[in-house]
Amino acid sequence: MIAMSAQLTADVLLRPVTPEDAMGLSRAYRRNRAHLRPWEPHRGDAFYTPEGQSERLRNQLAEQRAGRLMPWVLVRNEDHGDGDAQHGGGDVVGTVTLTGITLGPFRSANIGYWIDADQVGRGLACAAVTEVCAVADAALGLHRIEAGTLLDNTASQRVLAKCGFEAFGTAPNYLHIDGAWRDHRLFQKILHDRHP
């Protein structure tokens, strides 16, 4: 496993997920259900439970071991009795995930992220995306990172622009989000021009 943690602000740590994050993720997703609804697929009620998050984490960690996915959480440096922020558990205030990691001549991945509604505007998304791109380059040797946003998700488009991503097209009916197939604006960031 590639261990990568970074203190994004005085009170928020970015670190790889652990199985102990199920309770914190469950609380975060329940707290942000309405905030995330316009930007995510429909989720069944089980998704928002600690058991649903435990299952999701087992699947993510299996994909990580296979080299196809890298998941991180943003956690507050406060103890809520369910673990500490550094080693698992804690108050989750966002996630960042690299998916579809492909090596060989492509050396690419997709990035997705969200930030707790109460934490928006603090620069956490930009800081987290920047850190994950640095890991993708230095530790994974990826050449590029791709991201997609709904056409009207201007906040996420600003995050990507600040992090050096460039728009390169539009994908019609790209993902099933909030109950419908939705068009997405596609972005990419070229990390380096080294040979694979």
Short mmCIF file of C-alpha atoms in Angstrom, two decimals:
data_model
loop_
_atom_site.label_atom_id
_atom_site.label_comp_id
_atom_site.label_asym_id
_atom_site.label_seq_id
_atom_site.Cartn_x
_atom_site.Cartn_y
_atom_site.Cartn_z
CA MET A 1 0.00 0.00 0.00
CA ILE A 2 1.20 3.50 -0.75
CA ALA A 3 0.93 5.42 2.48
CA MET A 4 0.25 9.09 1.95
CA SER A 5 -1.00 11.47 4.58
CA ALA A 6 -0.88 15.25 4.55
CA GLN A 7 -1.98 17.89 7.03
CA LEU A 8 -4.15 20.09 4.79
CA THR A 9 -4.99 22.68 7.45
CA ALA A 10 -4.38 22.96 11.18
CA ASP A 11 -7.47 20.83 11.82
CA VAL A 12 -7.90 18.60 8.71
CA LEU A 13 -5.76 15.61 7.76
CA LEU A 14 -5.82 13.78 4.40
CA ARG A 15 -4.96 10.09 4.78
CA PRO A 16 -5.67 6.70 3.18
CA VAL A 17 -8.93 5.09 4.30
CA THR A 18 -8.96 2.24 6.80
CA PRO A 19 -11.73 -0.19 7.73
CA GLU A 20 -12.16 1.83 10.93
CA ASP A 21 -13.52 4.75 8.88
CA ALA A 22 -16.93 3.08 8.36
CA MET A 23 -18.63 4.88 11.26
CA GLY A 24 -17.15 8.28 10.34
CA LEU A 25 -18.09 7.86 6.68
CA SER A 26 -21.60 6.81 7.64
CA ARG A 27 -22.03 9.94 9.75
CA ALA A 28 -20.53 12.16 7.03
CA TYR A 29 -22.73 10.76 4.25
CA ARG A 30 -25.86 11.07 6.41
CA ARG A 31 -24.94 14.65 7.37
CA ASN A 32 -24.29 15.54 3.70
CA ARG A 33 -27.08 13.56 2.03
CA ALA A 34 -28.92 16.61 0.66
CA HIS A 35 -25.66 18.45 -0.12
CA LEU A 36 -24.36 15.56 -2.27
CA ARG A 37 -27.65 14.48 -3.87
CA PRO A 38 -27.37 16.68 -7.01
CA TRP A 39 -23.83 15.42 -7.74
CA GLU A 40 -24.02 11.68 -7.03
CA PRO A 41 -25.92 8.56 -8.10
CA HIS A 42 -29.02 7.60 -6.11
CA ARG A 43 -28.00 5.70 -2.98
CA GLY A 44 -30.11 3.16 -1.13
CA ASP A 45 -30.67 3.62 2.60
CA ALA A 46 -28.12 0.88 3.41
CA PHE A 47 -25.33 3.03 1.91
CA TYR A 48 -25.70 5.51 4.79
CA THR A 49 -25.28 2.91 7.56
CA PRO A 50 -22.02 1.83 9.23
CA GLU A 51 -22.59 -1.65 7.78
CA GLY A 52 -23.07 -0.23 4.29
CA GLN A 53 -19.88 1.78 4.60
CA SER A 54 -18.00 -1.25 5.97
CA GLU A 55 -18.98 -3.21 2.87
CA ARG A 56 -18.04 -0.31 0.62
CA LEU A 57 -14.65 0.01 2.33
CA ARG A 58 -13.98 -3.74 1.97
CA ASN A 59 -14.64 -3.40 -1.76
CA GLN A 60 -12.50 -0.27 -2.08
CA LEU A 61 -9.59 -1.83 -0.18
CA ALA A 62 -9.79 -4.96 -2.37
CA GLU A 63 -9.64 -2.73 -5.46
CA GLN A 64 -6.70 -0.89 -3.89
CA ARG A 65 -4.82 -4.16 -3.33
CA ALA A 66 -5.45 -4.98 -7.00
CA GLY A 67 -3.90 -1.62 -7.98
CA ARG A 68 -7.06 -0.17 -9.53
CA LEU A 69 -8.16 2.34 -6.88
CA MET A 70 -6.69 4.60 -4.16
CA PRO A 71 -9.14 6.01 -1.57
CA TRP A 72 -8.43 8.81 0.93
CA VAL A 73 -10.49 10.53 3.61
CA LEU A 74 -10.27 14.03 5.01
CA VAL A 75 -10.64 13.87 8.78
CA ARG A 76 -10.76 16.48 11.50
CA ASN A 77 -8.04 16.16 14.13
CA GLU A 78 -10.57 15.59 16.89
CA ASP A 79 -11.43 12.42 18.77
CA HIS A 80 -15.10 11.44 18.82
CA GLY A 81 -14.50 8.13 20.62
CA ASP A 82 -14.34 6.01 17.46
CA GLY A 83 -10.62 6.14 16.72
CA ASP A 84 -8.08 8.83 16.05
CA ALA A 85 -7.72 10.88 12.90
CA GLN A 86 -4.20 9.64 12.18
CA HIS A 87 -4.89 5.89 12.26
CA GLY A 88 -8.54 5.32 11.41
CA GLY A 89 -11.84 6.62 12.59
CA GLY A 90 -12.49 10.25 13.42
CA ASP A 91 -14.78 12.91 11.99
CA VAL A 92 -14.78 12.51 8.19
CA VAL A 93 -15.27 15.77 6.28
CA GLY A 94 -14.63 14.57 2.73
CA THR A 95 -13.09 11.97 0.46
CA VAL A 96 -10.81 11.84 -2.58
CA THR A 97 -10.52 8.72 -4.71
CA LEU A 98 -8.42 7.72 -7.70
CA THR A 99 -10.31 5.14 -9.75
CA GLY A 100 -9.63 3.30 -12.98
CA ILE A 101 -5.89 3.35 -12.36
CA THR A 102 -4.24 2.13 -15.56
CA LEU A 103 -0.53 1.64 -16.05
CA GLY A 104 1.37 0.69 -19.22
CA PRO A 105 1.53 3.36 -21.92
CA PHE A 106 -1.67 5.09 -20.70
CA ARG A 107 -0.64 5.67 -17.02
CA SER A 108 -3.87 7.42 -16.09
CA ALA A 109 -6.63 7.52 -13.46
CA ASN A 110 -9.86 9.35 -12.71
CA ILE A 111 -10.25 11.52 -9.62
CA GLY A 112 -13.41 12.14 -7.65
CA TYR A 113 -13.89 14.11 -4.44
CA TRP A 114 -16.40 15.76 -2.16
CA ILE A 115 -16.19 18.08 0.84
CA ASP A 116 -18.59 18.35 3.79
CA ALA A 117 -21.12 21.17 3.34
CA ASP A 118 -19.90 22.82 6.56
CA GLN A 119 -16.29 22.81 5.27
CA VAL A 120 -16.86 24.22 1.77
CA GLY A 121 -14.94 27.41 1.03
CA ARG A 122 -11.87 26.55 3.14
CA GLY A 123 -9.71 25.39 0.22
CA LEU A 124 -9.85 21.75 1.31
CA ALA A 125 -10.83 20.38 -2.11
CA CYS A 126 -7.95 22.20 -3.84
CA ALA A 127 -5.46 21.12 -1.18
CA ALA A 128 -6.61 17.48 -1.28
CA VAL A 129 -6.68 17.25 -5.09
CA THR A 130 -3.19 18.80 -5.25
CA GLU A 131 -1.81 16.27 -2.74
CA VAL A 132 -3.41 13.30 -4.48
CA CYS A 133 -2.07 14.44 -7.86
CA ALA A 134 1.42 14.63 -6.31
CA VAL A 135 1.08 11.03 -5.09
CA ALA A 136 -0.25 9.93 -8.47
CA ASP A 137 2.89 11.36 -10.07
CA ALA A 138 5.62 10.51 -7.55
CA ALA A 139 4.38 7.21 -6.10
CA LEU A 140 2.23 5.73 -8.88
CA GLY A 141 4.10 7.17 -11.86
CA LEU A 142 0.88 8.23 -13.56
CA HIS A 143 1.07 10.57 -16.56
CA ARG A 144 -2.39 12.13 -16.31
CA ILE A 145 -5.44 12.48 -14.11
CA GLU A 146 -8.93 12.90 -15.53
CA ALA A 147 -12.02 14.36 -13.87
CA GLY A 148 -15.59 14.92 -14.95
CA THR A 149 -18.13 17.40 -13.59
CA LEU A 150 -21.76 18.03 -14.31
CA LEU A 151 -22.05 20.96 -16.70
CA ASP A 152 -23.54 23.16 -13.96
CA ASN A 153 -21.08 22.17 -11.20
CA THR A 154 -19.08 25.39 -11.45
CA ALA A 155 -17.64 25.02 -7.93
CA SER A 156 -15.93 21.75 -8.85
CA GLN A 157 -14.81 23.21 -12.18
CA ARG A 158 -13.13 26.07 -10.27
CA VAL A 159 -11.35 23.55 -8.01
CA LEU A 160 -10.02 21.67 -11.03
CA ALA A 161 -8.88 24.86 -12.77
CA LYS A 162 -7.05 26.04 -9.63
CA CYS A 163 -5.33 22.63 -9.49
CA GLY A 164 -4.06 22.90 -13.07
CA PHE A 165 -6.67 20.79 -14.87
CA GLU A 166 -7.76 21.80 -18.36
CA ALA A 167 -11.15 21.13 -19.96
CA PHE A 168 -10.87 18.92 -23.02
CA GLY A 169 -14.41 18.00 -23.98
CA THR A 170 -17.97 17.16 -23.11
CA ALA A 171 -19.34 13.64 -22.68
CA PRO A 172 -23.08 13.35 -23.40
CA ASN A 173 -25.09 11.11 -21.03
CA TYR A 174 -21.84 10.25 -19.25
CA LEU A 175 -23.02 9.17 -15.76
CA HIS A 176 -26.34 8.38 -14.10
CA ILE A 177 -26.50 11.16 -11.49
CA ASP A 178 -29.45 12.15 -9.31
CA GLY A 179 -31.82 9.93 -11.27
CA ALA A 180 -30.85 10.78 -14.86
CA TRP A 181 -28.10 10.29 -17.41
CA ARG A 182 -26.21 13.55 -17.29
CA ASP A 183 -23.72 15.30 -19.57
CA HIS A 184 -20.30 15.99 -18.07
CA ARG A 185 -17.48 18.39 -18.82
CA LEU A 186 -14.19 16.47 -18.93
CA PHE A 187 -10.91 17.76 -17.51
CA GLN A 188 -7.39 16.42 -17.41
CA LYS A 189 -4.11 17.28 -15.79
CA ILE A 190 -0.87 16.14 -17.36
CA LEU A 191 1.44 15.32 -14.45
CA HIS A 192 4.73 14.88 -16.35
CA ASP A 193 6.23 13.93 -19.71
CA ARG A 194 8.59 11.18 -18.52
CA HIS A 195 8.75 7.86 -20.36
CA PRO A 196 6.60 5.13 -18.75
#
